[in-house]
Every structure is written in C-alpha cells, then in structure tokens.
C-alpha cells in the first residue's frame, strides 16, 4: 500500500500530512517532485506512519536540497554530521520559569539561523525522546501573515529591514516573547556560546518583506526571537512599529504539533516561523534535525561583508 497526502487541519490555510511514506518511495522522481511541491506550496509537511531512522531522515531531507553543517558546533551530532541533536534538560539547556511554570525546551517564535546572513531553506525534525507534557512545536505561516496585514501597514513596511543577533536565553530578546521568563539554572549551551556572541555571531540584517522565489507570494519576514530593531529606526517609533508586526504575526493562525513516535516534520524556513512550548522540567527531551541548504540572498552582516 502506498503513502497518502492529506490536509493537516481543516481551515488552517497551510500544511499537509503525508502518511505511510517508505524509504523506497523517495527513489521515484515523481514522488520527490510531489513532496517538493508541497514543501513550497504548503510550507509545512508532517510525515506520519514511517519507519524513522537517522538514515531515512537524512535521505528524505536530501529530496529538498543539499544539507549543511550547522554553524553552532555544540549542536552537531557526533555520529551523523548532517544532524543536530537538540537536548532539552536542565544541565544542557537550563531551567526556566515561564509564566510561573518551571520548564525546559521553551523557545520563542523565530526563524532558524535568522542570526546569520544566509538563512537555510528548511529543516526536517524528528523526536527521539518525548516529554510527558509540553514540548509542542508551533508554526505560523508568514505568507498568510503578510496577506492578513492591513494595506496601510503593508505600504509602511515595504523596503524596511530588521537587525538581528543570536540570543541564547529565551527571555533575553526584547521581542521574543510576551511570557514572563525567569532563569533558574543557566545551561551549558548558554555558558559556552554566550561569552562569544559578538565575536562569533555579529549582528545581521534581513528584509521585513520579501518575495517567495518559487511562487511570487510576499512573506512577512519577522523573527521575534533575536530581533533588535528596524534598521535606521532604533527609536520609539521604530520599536512601536516592530512591536505591531510581532503582535500581528503571533496572533495569526498557528499549528502546534503534539509529538508522537515515528513522525518527521518538514518546514520551509524562508516562510514558517516556529516555536517550542515548555516541557516537563525533570525529564529529557531529545530532537534531531537536518538543515537544508539554501540562501535567499537578501541577508547581510550589519558591519562588513557577507560571510564566506
């Protein structure tokens, strides 16, 4: 029996689910072309009912492009360099109180690698160890978010750019979250990366709006976590405008994925903002992700030339 492609959720406006995809299916060019089309057209694809292994995850990821090694060495998998291992526990990630609830795994709305000048085109994520509660991965479609903007605001933001920098504390970004976040225990990742942010991850600039290359649709390219200010408008009016954009984005329709075994989740990182909800603080949540190479060509370093 072959795989099926189904609506992810009625009325959502984005996303598909692919049920029963097998390793041998992606040897057929017709299947690869269909999957690539859903990735671009629908933004988010959930794979259910597959036999998930690191080898299959890597092979499926390559359907959508070449893979790249993640720029943060601390995240790379020792056994499979194409994968990064995301471990949420108190020692590695830290422990936080989010709106009065102790949790790990919490990560505000963002686009992957928005803190470098070349944003990867996508990611394919799977769950190795699932927490007993929390740890949902949420998604918002920024094509849909742009379409829902008032026409006056569309005109106001045309041609503007946002300055970003890597943030390693989920409560440390001005626009990252409205939640009240308190650090209870600083994790190994923040201790390692935090002191060398300015040297290794200097500020970068990305446009507020860009055109999706394959479809001609406009994207509201706003990543709340890591956003510093609108370029040339680091003032009260500029921060008010960026705050309006973040409020609009995070109020748009969202999909939150409750993880089950043998699932993979693919998204177009050039158009899908995502987040992670807090998870059980005394448990370990382990995810593995590939990084699909690409560069939409519109990012740059705030000072100096584009990174090689």
PDB file of C-alpha atoms in Angstrom, residues 6-308:
ATOM      1  CA  UNK A   6      -3.940  14.676   3.407  1.00  0.00           C
ATOM      2  CA  UNK A   7      -4.949  18.059   4.804  1.00  0.00           C
ATOM      3  CA  UNK A   8      -3.091  18.834   8.007  1.00  0.00           C
ATOM      4  CA  UNK A   9      -6.021  20.612   9.672  1.00  0.00           C
ATOM      5  CA  UNK A  10      -9.238  21.929   8.169  1.00  0.00           C
ATOM      6  CA  UNK A  11      -9.358  25.704   7.869  1.00  0.00           C
ATOM      7  CA  UNK A  12      -5.688  26.199   8.745  1.00  0.00           C
ATOM      8  CA  UNK A  13      -4.661  27.548   5.334  1.00  0.00           C
ATOM      9  CA  UNK A  14      -1.252  25.849   5.219  1.00  0.00           C
ATOM     10  CA  UNK A  15       0.334  22.454   5.778  1.00  0.00           C
ATOM     11  CA  UNK A  16      -0.086  18.861   4.601  1.00  0.00           C
ATOM     12  CA  UNK A  17       0.425  15.461   6.200  1.00  0.00           C
ATOM     13  CA  UNK A  18       1.993  12.512   4.388  1.00  0.00           C
ATOM     14  CA  UNK A  19       1.034   9.135   5.818  1.00  0.00           C
ATOM     15  CA  UNK A  20       2.948   5.905   5.252  1.00  0.00           C
ATOM     16  CA  UNK A  21       5.897   7.177   3.208  1.00  0.00           C
ATOM     17  CA  UNK A  22       8.570   4.458   2.874  1.00  0.00           C
ATOM     18  CA  UNK A  23      12.270   4.737   2.118  1.00  0.00           C
ATOM     19  CA  UNK A  24      11.862   3.191  -1.345  1.00  0.00           C
ATOM     20  CA  UNK A  25       9.162   5.740  -2.285  1.00  0.00           C
ATOM     21  CA  UNK A  26      11.661   8.583  -2.479  1.00  0.00           C
ATOM     22  CA  UNK A  27      13.692   6.712  -5.100  1.00  0.00           C
ATOM     23  CA  UNK A  28      10.985   7.743  -7.601  1.00  0.00           C
ATOM     24  CA  UNK A  29      11.352  11.195  -9.155  1.00  0.00           C
ATOM     25  CA  UNK A  30       7.565  11.664  -9.329  1.00  0.00           C
ATOM     26  CA  UNK A  31       7.353  11.233  -5.547  1.00  0.00           C
ATOM     27  CA  UNK A  32      10.270  13.574  -4.935  1.00  0.00           C
ATOM     28  CA  UNK A  33       8.686  16.233  -7.166  1.00  0.00           C
ATOM     29  CA  UNK A  34       5.332  15.926  -5.375  1.00  0.00           C
ATOM     30  CA  UNK A  35       6.961  16.296  -1.968  1.00  0.00           C
ATOM     31  CA  UNK A  36       8.998  19.318  -3.061  1.00  0.00           C
ATOM     32  CA  UNK A  37       5.837  20.962  -4.404  1.00  0.00           C
ATOM     33  CA  UNK A  38       4.009  20.504  -1.078  1.00  0.00           C
ATOM     34  CA  UNK A  39       7.021  21.889   0.781  1.00  0.00           C
ATOM     35  CA  UNK A  40       6.981  25.082  -1.299  1.00  0.00           C
ATOM     36  CA  UNK A  41       3.203  25.449  -1.730  1.00  0.00           C
ATOM     37  CA  UNK A  42       2.092  24.399   1.765  1.00  0.00           C
ATOM     38  CA  UNK A  43       5.107  25.380   3.869  1.00  0.00           C
ATOM     39  CA  UNK A  44       4.790  22.580   6.418  1.00  0.00           C
ATOM     40  CA  UNK A  45       4.654  18.801   5.900  1.00  0.00           C
ATOM     41  CA  UNK A  46       4.107  16.284   8.708  1.00  0.00           C
ATOM     42  CA  UNK A  47       5.216  12.716   7.949  1.00  0.00           C
ATOM     43  CA  UNK A  48       3.345  10.047   9.927  1.00  0.00           C
ATOM     44  CA  UNK A  49       3.467   6.275   9.876  1.00  0.00           C
ATOM     45  CA  UNK A  50       7.007   5.980   8.510  1.00  0.00           C
ATOM     46  CA  UNK A  51       9.876   3.904   9.855  1.00  0.00           C
ATOM     47  CA  UNK A  52      12.055   6.717  11.114  1.00  0.00           C
ATOM     48  CA  UNK A  53      15.824   6.209  11.261  1.00  0.00           C
ATOM     49  CA  UNK A  54      18.658   8.758  11.028  1.00  0.00           C
ATOM     50  CA  UNK A  55      19.495   7.354   7.592  1.00  0.00           C
ATOM     51  CA  UNK A  56      15.918   7.817   6.315  1.00  0.00           C
ATOM     52  CA  UNK A  57      15.702  11.290   7.821  1.00  0.00           C
ATOM     53  CA  UNK A  58      18.896  12.313   6.040  1.00  0.00           C
ATOM     54  CA  UNK A  59      17.845  10.714   2.732  1.00  0.00           C
ATOM     55  CA  UNK A  60      14.414  12.356   2.857  1.00  0.00           C
ATOM     56  CA  UNK A  61      15.988  15.721   3.681  1.00  0.00           C
ATOM     57  CA  UNK A  62      18.140  15.487   0.556  1.00  0.00           C
ATOM     58  CA  UNK A  63      14.976  15.341  -1.566  1.00  0.00           C
ATOM     59  CA  UNK A  64      14.616  19.059  -0.807  1.00  0.00           C
ATOM     60  CA  UNK A  65      18.229  20.146  -1.260  1.00  0.00           C
ATOM     61  CA  UNK A  66      21.787  19.695  -0.147  1.00  0.00           C
ATOM     62  CA  UNK A  67      22.383  19.569   3.591  1.00  0.00           C
ATOM     63  CA  UNK A  68      24.638  21.883   5.526  1.00  0.00           C
ATOM     64  CA  UNK A  69      26.512  21.562   8.785  1.00  0.00           C
ATOM     65  CA  UNK A  70      25.014  23.755  11.492  1.00  0.00           C
ATOM     66  CA  UNK A  71      27.146  26.820  12.385  1.00  0.00           C
ATOM     67  CA  UNK A  72      26.989  26.120  16.146  1.00  0.00           C
ATOM     68  CA  UNK A  73      29.434  23.234  16.846  1.00  0.00           C
ATOM     69  CA  UNK A  74      27.875  22.435  20.230  1.00  0.00           C
ATOM     70  CA  UNK A  75      24.701  21.214  18.477  1.00  0.00           C
ATOM     71  CA  UNK A  76      26.234  18.841  15.918  1.00  0.00           C
ATOM     72  CA  UNK A  77      25.690  15.082  16.146  1.00  0.00           C
ATOM     73  CA  UNK A  78      28.897  13.079  16.518  1.00  0.00           C
ATOM     74  CA  UNK A  79      27.533  10.067  14.615  1.00  0.00           C
ATOM     75  CA  UNK A  80      25.800  11.889  11.749  1.00  0.00           C
ATOM     76  CA  UNK A  81      27.272  15.348  10.984  1.00  0.00           C
ATOM     77  CA  UNK A  82      24.197  16.202   8.864  1.00  0.00           C
ATOM     78  CA  UNK A  83      22.071  16.059  12.024  1.00  0.00           C
ATOM     79  CA  UNK A  84      21.984  18.355  15.022  1.00  0.00           C
ATOM     80  CA  UNK A  85      20.887  16.973  18.365  1.00  0.00           C
ATOM     81  CA  UNK A  86      18.677  19.268  20.425  1.00  0.00           C
ATOM     82  CA  UNK A  87      18.679  18.136  24.041  1.00  0.00           C
ATOM     83  CA  UNK A  88      16.308  19.834  26.453  1.00  0.00           C
ATOM     84  CA  UNK A  89      17.319  19.178  30.033  1.00  0.00           C
ATOM     85  CA  UNK A  90      18.371  21.300  32.963  1.00  0.00           C
ATOM     86  CA  UNK A  91      22.107  20.787  32.510  1.00  0.00           C
ATOM     87  CA  UNK A  92      22.474  21.324  28.762  1.00  0.00           C
ATOM     88  CA  UNK A  93      19.718  23.870  28.132  1.00  0.00           C
ATOM     89  CA  UNK A  94      18.997  25.390  31.515  1.00  0.00           C
ATOM     90  CA  UNK A  95      15.874  25.585  33.641  1.00  0.00           C
ATOM     91  CA  UNK A  96      13.383  28.426  33.294  1.00  0.00           C
ATOM     92  CA  UNK A  97      10.202  29.591  34.902  1.00  0.00           C
ATOM     93  CA  UNK A  98       7.782  30.544  32.115  1.00  0.00           C
ATOM     94  CA  UNK A  99       4.676  32.366  33.309  1.00  0.00           C
ATOM     95  CA  UNK A 100       5.119  30.781  36.719  1.00  0.00           C
ATOM     96  CA  UNK A 101       5.703  27.216  35.464  1.00  0.00           C
ATOM     97  CA  UNK A 102       9.127  25.569  35.645  1.00  0.00           C
ATOM     98  CA  UNK A 103      10.084  24.040  32.291  1.00  0.00           C
ATOM     99  CA  UNK A 104      12.769  23.148  29.789  1.00  0.00           C
ATOM    100  CA  UNK A 105      12.590  23.280  25.963  1.00  0.00           C
ATOM    101  CA  UNK A 106      10.809  26.656  25.789  1.00  0.00           C
ATOM    102  CA  UNK A 107      11.832  28.557  22.665  1.00  0.00           C
ATOM    103  CA  UNK A 108      10.033  31.706  21.426  1.00  0.00           C
ATOM    104  CA  UNK A 109       8.790  32.347  17.864  1.00  0.00           C
ATOM    105  CA  UNK A 110      11.690  32.529  15.415  1.00  0.00           C
ATOM    106  CA  UNK A 111      13.126  31.515  12.046  1.00  0.00           C
ATOM    107  CA  UNK A 112      16.135  29.199  12.121  1.00  0.00           C
ATOM    108  CA  UNK A 113      19.521  30.873  11.566  1.00  0.00           C
ATOM    109  CA  UNK A 114      17.993  34.365  11.368  1.00  0.00           C
ATOM    110  CA  UNK A 115      21.146  35.381  13.282  1.00  0.00           C
ATOM    111  CA  UNK A 116      23.411  34.738  10.277  1.00  0.00           C
ATOM    112  CA  UNK A 117      23.319  36.360   6.844  1.00  0.00           C
ATOM    113  CA  UNK A 118      22.499  33.160   4.898  1.00  0.00           C
ATOM    114  CA  UNK A 119      19.230  31.623   6.108  1.00  0.00           C
ATOM    115  CA  UNK A 120      18.868  27.900   5.445  1.00  0.00           C
ATOM    116  CA  UNK A 121      15.906  26.878   3.276  1.00  0.00           C
ATOM    117  CA  UNK A 122      14.412  24.285   5.577  1.00  0.00           C
ATOM    118  CA  UNK A 123      14.672  21.687   8.283  1.00  0.00           C
ATOM    119  CA  UNK A 124      13.422  18.156   8.934  1.00  0.00           C
ATOM    120  CA  UNK A 125      12.821  17.398  12.609  1.00  0.00           C
ATOM    121  CA  UNK A 126      12.107  14.184  14.487  1.00  0.00           C
ATOM    122  CA  UNK A 127      11.615  13.342  18.159  1.00  0.00           C
ATOM    123  CA  UNK A 128      13.969  10.827  19.752  1.00  0.00           C
ATOM    124  CA  UNK A 129      12.704  11.236  23.319  1.00  0.00           C
ATOM    125  CA  UNK A 130       9.332  12.845  24.078  1.00  0.00           C
ATOM    126  CA  UNK A 131       8.463  14.615  27.320  1.00  0.00           C
ATOM    127  CA  UNK A 132       5.384  13.543  29.287  1.00  0.00           C
ATOM    128  CA  UNK A 133       3.930  17.014  28.794  1.00  0.00           C
ATOM    129  CA  UNK A 134       4.724  20.094  26.710  1.00  0.00           C
ATOM    130  CA  UNK A 135       7.401  20.325  24.058  1.00  0.00           C
ATOM    131  CA  UNK A 136       4.961  21.063  21.237  1.00  0.00           C
ATOM    132  CA  UNK A 137       6.433  22.623  18.091  1.00  0.00           C
ATOM    133  CA  UNK A 138       4.308  25.524  16.835  1.00  0.00           C
ATOM    134  CA  UNK A 139       4.203  27.028  13.330  1.00  0.00           C
ATOM    135  CA  UNK A 140       2.872  30.247  11.780  1.00  0.00           C
ATOM    136  CA  UNK A 141       2.773  30.813   8.011  1.00  0.00           C
ATOM    137  CA  UNK A 142       4.375  34.158   7.181  1.00  0.00           C
ATOM    138  CA  UNK A 143       2.871  34.160   3.676  1.00  0.00           C
ATOM    139  CA  UNK A 144      -0.548  34.056   5.297  1.00  0.00           C
ATOM    140  CA  UNK A 145       0.619  36.619   7.868  1.00  0.00           C
ATOM    141  CA  UNK A 146       1.532  39.076   5.112  1.00  0.00           C
ATOM    142  CA  UNK A 147      -1.813  38.562   3.371  1.00  0.00           C
ATOM    143  CA  UNK A 148      -3.626  39.387   6.629  1.00  0.00           C
ATOM    144  CA  UNK A 149      -1.804  42.698   7.125  1.00  0.00           C
ATOM    145  CA  UNK A 150      -3.798  45.915   6.623  1.00  0.00           C
ATOM    146  CA  UNK A 151      -2.938  47.551   3.297  1.00  0.00           C
ATOM    147  CA  UNK A 152      -1.681  50.686   5.048  1.00  0.00           C
ATOM    148  CA  UNK A 153       0.782  48.626   7.102  1.00  0.00           C
ATOM    149  CA  UNK A 154       1.950  46.735   4.005  1.00  0.00           C
ATOM    150  CA  UNK A 155       2.853  50.065   2.424  1.00  0.00           C
ATOM    151  CA  UNK A 156       4.563  51.316   5.586  1.00  0.00           C
ATOM    152  CA  UNK A 157       6.946  48.361   5.895  1.00  0.00           C
ATOM    153  CA  UNK A 158       7.891  47.972   2.229  1.00  0.00           C
ATOM    154  CA  UNK A 159      11.680  48.239   1.911  1.00  0.00           C
ATOM    155  CA  UNK A 160      12.390  48.154   5.646  1.00  0.00           C
ATOM    156  CA  UNK A 161      14.959  45.816   7.245  1.00  0.00           C
ATOM    157  CA  UNK A 162      15.408  44.338  10.721  1.00  0.00           C
ATOM    158  CA  UNK A 163      18.653  43.923  12.665  1.00  0.00           C
ATOM    159  CA  UNK A 164      19.079  40.542  14.406  1.00  0.00           C
ATOM    160  CA  UNK A 165      21.593  38.861  16.683  1.00  0.00           C
ATOM    161  CA  UNK A 166      21.749  35.386  18.191  1.00  0.00           C
ATOM    162  CA  UNK A 167      20.074  35.217  21.598  1.00  0.00           C
ATOM    163  CA  UNK A 168      20.799  32.217  23.842  1.00  0.00           C
ATOM    164  CA  UNK A 169      18.356  32.947  26.674  1.00  0.00           C
ATOM    165  CA  UNK A 170      14.630  32.518  25.860  1.00  0.00           C
ATOM    166  CA  UNK A 171      13.771  35.522  27.986  1.00  0.00           C
ATOM    167  CA  UNK A 172      16.605  37.711  26.739  1.00  0.00           C
ATOM    168  CA  UNK A 173      15.154  39.041  23.475  1.00  0.00           C
ATOM    169  CA  UNK A 174      13.094  42.232  23.501  1.00  0.00           C
ATOM    170  CA  UNK A 175      10.532  40.885  21.017  1.00  0.00           C
ATOM    171  CA  UNK A 176      10.976  37.157  21.625  1.00  0.00           C
ATOM    172  CA  UNK A 177       8.006  36.535  23.867  1.00  0.00           C
ATOM    173  CA  UNK A 178       5.311  38.127  25.983  1.00  0.00           C
ATOM    174  CA  UNK A 179       5.747  35.361  28.547  1.00  0.00           C
ATOM    175  CA  UNK A 180       7.435  36.169  31.836  1.00  0.00           C
ATOM    176  CA  UNK A 181      10.681  34.164  31.727  1.00  0.00           C
ATOM    177  CA  UNK A 182      12.994  33.766  34.716  1.00  0.00           C
ATOM    178  CA  UNK A 183      16.265  31.836  34.589  1.00  0.00           C
ATOM    179  CA  UNK A 184      16.501  29.289  37.407  1.00  0.00           C
ATOM    180  CA  UNK A 185      19.557  27.398  36.140  1.00  0.00           C
ATOM    181  CA  UNK A 186      21.897  28.518  33.343  1.00  0.00           C
ATOM    182  CA  UNK A 187      22.618  25.639  30.956  1.00  0.00           C
ATOM    183  CA  UNK A 188      25.848  24.510  29.301  1.00  0.00           C
ATOM    184  CA  UNK A 189      24.826  25.924  25.915  1.00  0.00           C
ATOM    185  CA  UNK A 190      24.332  29.460  27.213  1.00  0.00           C
ATOM    186  CA  UNK A 191      27.551  29.276  29.226  1.00  0.00           C
ATOM    187  CA  UNK A 192      29.513  28.163  26.158  1.00  0.00           C
ATOM    188  CA  UNK A 193      28.047  30.391  23.448  1.00  0.00           C
ATOM    189  CA  UNK A 194      27.025  33.468  25.439  1.00  0.00           C
ATOM    190  CA  UNK A 195      30.511  34.926  26.062  1.00  0.00           C
ATOM    191  CA  UNK A 196      31.447  34.853  22.362  1.00  0.00           C
ATOM    192  CA  UNK A 197      28.240  36.215  20.802  1.00  0.00           C
ATOM    193  CA  UNK A 198      29.708  39.461  19.476  1.00  0.00           C
ATOM    194  CA  UNK A 199      32.858  37.790  18.165  1.00  0.00           C
ATOM    195  CA  UNK A 200      31.266  34.754  16.506  1.00  0.00           C
ATOM    196  CA  UNK A 201      27.715  35.949  15.797  1.00  0.00           C
ATOM    197  CA  UNK A 202      27.751  39.688  14.991  1.00  0.00           C
ATOM    198  CA  UNK A 203      24.506  41.499  14.107  1.00  0.00           C
ATOM    199  CA  UNK A 204      22.924  40.834  10.707  1.00  0.00           C
ATOM    200  CA  UNK A 205      20.197  42.472   8.645  1.00  0.00           C
ATOM    201  CA  UNK A 206      17.207  40.879   6.859  1.00  0.00           C
ATOM    202  CA  UNK A 207      14.280  42.468   4.978  1.00  0.00           C
ATOM    203  CA  UNK A 208      10.880  42.783   6.651  1.00  0.00           C
ATOM    204  CA  UNK A 209       9.202  41.636   3.421  1.00  0.00           C
ATOM    205  CA  UNK A 210      10.488  39.553   0.535  1.00  0.00           C
ATOM    206  CA  UNK A 211       9.001  37.644  -2.397  1.00  0.00           C
ATOM    207  CA  UNK A 212       8.924  33.832  -2.231  1.00  0.00           C
ATOM    208  CA  UNK A 213      11.090  32.867  -5.234  1.00  0.00           C
ATOM    209  CA  UNK A 214       9.039  29.897  -6.456  1.00  0.00           C
ATOM    210  CA  UNK A 215       5.545  31.402  -6.186  1.00  0.00           C
ATOM    211  CA  UNK A 216       5.815  35.206  -6.247  1.00  0.00           C
ATOM    212  CA  UNK A 217       3.952  35.474  -2.925  1.00  0.00           C
ATOM    213  CA  UNK A 218       5.131  38.014  -0.356  1.00  0.00           C
ATOM    214  CA  UNK A 219       6.412  36.874   3.041  1.00  0.00           C
ATOM    215  CA  UNK A 220       6.272  38.807   6.326  1.00  0.00           C
ATOM    216  CA  UNK A 221       9.872  38.032   7.267  1.00  0.00           C
ATOM    217  CA  UNK A 222       9.815  38.775  11.010  1.00  0.00           C
ATOM    218  CA  UNK A 223      11.556  36.577  13.590  1.00  0.00           C
ATOM    219  CA  UNK A 224      10.610  37.913  17.046  1.00  0.00           C
ATOM    220  CA  UNK A 225      13.318  35.992  18.954  1.00  0.00           C
ATOM    221  CA  UNK A 226      16.606  37.737  18.219  1.00  0.00           C
ATOM    222  CA  UNK A 227      15.121  40.898  16.659  1.00  0.00           C
ATOM    223  CA  UNK A 228      16.893  44.048  17.867  1.00  0.00           C
ATOM    224  CA  UNK A 229      15.299  46.911  15.921  1.00  0.00           C
ATOM    225  CA  UNK A 230      14.316  48.143  12.472  1.00  0.00           C
ATOM    226  CA  UNK A 231      17.424  49.326  10.660  1.00  0.00           C
ATOM    227  CA  UNK A 232      17.703  53.110  10.877  1.00  0.00           C
ATOM    228  CA  UNK A 233      14.779  53.276  13.331  1.00  0.00           C
ATOM    229  CA  UNK A 234      16.249  52.341  16.709  1.00  0.00           C
ATOM    230  CA  UNK A 235      13.875  54.808  18.342  1.00  0.00           C
ATOM    231  CA  UNK A 236      10.461  54.872  19.992  1.00  0.00           C
ATOM    232  CA  UNK A 237       8.542  54.983  16.706  1.00  0.00           C
ATOM    233  CA  UNK A 238      10.629  52.203  15.176  1.00  0.00           C
ATOM    234  CA  UNK A 239      10.193  49.942  18.180  1.00  0.00           C
ATOM    235  CA  UNK A 240       6.459  50.615  18.204  1.00  0.00           C
ATOM    236  CA  UNK A 241       6.238  49.568  14.542  1.00  0.00           C
ATOM    237  CA  UNK A 242       8.263  46.396  15.109  1.00  0.00           C
ATOM    238  CA  UNK A 243       6.092  45.611  18.114  1.00  0.00           C
ATOM    239  CA  UNK A 244       2.967  45.911  15.945  1.00  0.00           C
ATOM    240  CA  UNK A 245       4.444  43.487  13.414  1.00  0.00           C
ATOM    241  CA  UNK A 246       5.351  40.959  16.101  1.00  0.00           C
ATOM    242  CA  UNK A 247       1.886  41.250  17.669  1.00  0.00           C
ATOM    243  CA  UNK A 248       0.277  40.729  14.268  1.00  0.00           C
ATOM    244  CA  UNK A 249       2.443  37.714  13.444  1.00  0.00           C
ATOM    245  CA  UNK A 250       1.892  35.926  16.734  1.00  0.00           C
ATOM    246  CA  UNK A 251      -1.877  36.483  16.506  1.00  0.00           C
ATOM    247  CA  UNK A 252      -2.071  34.707  13.123  1.00  0.00           C
ATOM    248  CA  UNK A 253      -3.403  31.121  12.793  1.00  0.00           C
ATOM    249  CA  UNK A 254      -0.928  28.642  14.286  1.00  0.00           C
ATOM    250  CA  UNK A 255      -0.444  24.886  14.255  1.00  0.00           C
ATOM    251  CA  UNK A 256       1.025  23.178  17.334  1.00  0.00           C
ATOM    252  CA  UNK A 257       2.389  19.696  16.785  1.00  0.00           C
ATOM    253  CA  UNK A 258       1.982  17.226  19.639  1.00  0.00           C
ATOM    254  CA  UNK A 259       4.793  14.770  19.011  1.00  0.00           C
ATOM    255  CA  UNK A 260       4.283  11.015  18.698  1.00  0.00           C
ATOM    256  CA  UNK A 261       6.854   8.302  17.874  1.00  0.00           C
ATOM    257  CA  UNK A 262       7.765   7.724  14.194  1.00  0.00           C
ATOM    258  CA  UNK A 263       6.965  11.249  12.995  1.00  0.00           C
ATOM    259  CA  UNK A 264       9.025  13.720  10.989  1.00  0.00           C
ATOM    260  CA  UNK A 265       8.206  17.353  10.438  1.00  0.00           C
ATOM    261  CA  UNK A 266       9.461  19.389   7.450  1.00  0.00           C
ATOM    262  CA  UNK A 267       9.122  23.144   7.038  1.00  0.00           C
ATOM    263  CA  UNK A 268      10.151  25.872   4.624  1.00  0.00           C
ATOM    264  CA  UNK A 269      12.296  28.062   6.857  1.00  0.00           C
ATOM    265  CA  UNK A 270      12.015  31.004   4.471  1.00  0.00           C
ATOM    266  CA  UNK A 271       8.326  31.379   5.308  1.00  0.00           C
ATOM    267  CA  UNK A 272       7.432  29.473   8.501  1.00  0.00           C
ATOM    268  CA  UNK A 273       8.043  30.946  11.948  1.00  0.00           C
ATOM    269  CA  UNK A 274       8.156  28.323  14.681  1.00  0.00           C
ATOM    270  CA  UNK A 275       8.436  27.947  18.452  1.00  0.00           C
ATOM    271  CA  UNK A 276       8.568  25.283  21.170  1.00  0.00           C
ATOM    272  CA  UNK A 277       6.361  25.202  24.259  1.00  0.00           C
ATOM    273  CA  UNK A 278       7.894  24.487  27.656  1.00  0.00           C
ATOM    274  CA  UNK A 279       8.208  20.840  28.701  1.00  0.00           C
ATOM    275  CA  UNK A 280       8.489  18.770  31.878  1.00  0.00           C
ATOM    276  CA  UNK A 281      11.477  20.145  33.836  1.00  0.00           C
ATOM    277  CA  UNK A 282      12.715  16.869  35.318  1.00  0.00           C
ATOM    278  CA  UNK A 283      12.741  14.968  32.021  1.00  0.00           C
ATOM    279  CA  UNK A 284      14.986  14.929  28.968  1.00  0.00           C
ATOM    280  CA  UNK A 285      13.518  15.823  25.559  1.00  0.00           C
ATOM    281  CA  UNK A 286      15.748  14.926  22.584  1.00  0.00           C
ATOM    282  CA  UNK A 287      15.125  16.031  18.995  1.00  0.00           C
ATOM    283  CA  UNK A 288      17.212  15.578  15.839  1.00  0.00           C
ATOM    284  CA  UNK A 289      17.127  17.939  12.859  1.00  0.00           C
ATOM    285  CA  UNK A 290      18.724  18.310   9.479  1.00  0.00           C
ATOM    286  CA  UNK A 291      19.458  21.701   7.952  1.00  0.00           C
ATOM    287  CA  UNK A 292      18.510  22.032   4.269  1.00  0.00           C
ATOM    288  CA  UNK A 293      20.931  24.330   2.490  1.00  0.00           C
ATOM    289  CA  UNK A 294      19.919  27.488   0.705  1.00  0.00           C
ATOM    290  CA  UNK A 295      20.230  31.237   0.756  1.00  0.00           C
ATOM    291  CA  UNK A 296      17.511  33.621  -0.367  1.00  0.00           C
ATOM    292  CA  UNK A 297      20.307  36.123  -0.931  1.00  0.00           C
ATOM    293  CA  UNK A 298      18.859  39.077   0.993  1.00  0.00           C
ATOM    294  CA  UNK A 299      20.684  38.933   4.329  1.00  0.00           C
ATOM    295  CA  UNK A 300      23.948  40.651   5.164  1.00  0.00           C
ATOM    296  CA  UNK A 301      26.126  41.493   8.101  1.00  0.00           C
ATOM    297  CA  UNK A 302      25.358  44.824   9.704  1.00  0.00           C
ATOM    298  CA  UNK A 303      29.043  45.756   9.587  1.00  0.00           C
ATOM    299  CA  UNK A 304      31.289  44.304   6.915  1.00  0.00           C
ATOM    300  CA  UNK A 305      30.852  41.944   4.038  1.00  0.00           C
ATOM    301  CA  UNK A 306      28.735  38.827   3.751  1.00  0.00           C
ATOM    302  CA  UNK A 307      30.228  35.751   5.412  1.00  0.00           C
ATOM    303  CA  UNK A 308      32.038  33.345   3.103  1.00  0.00           C
TER     304      UNK A 308
END
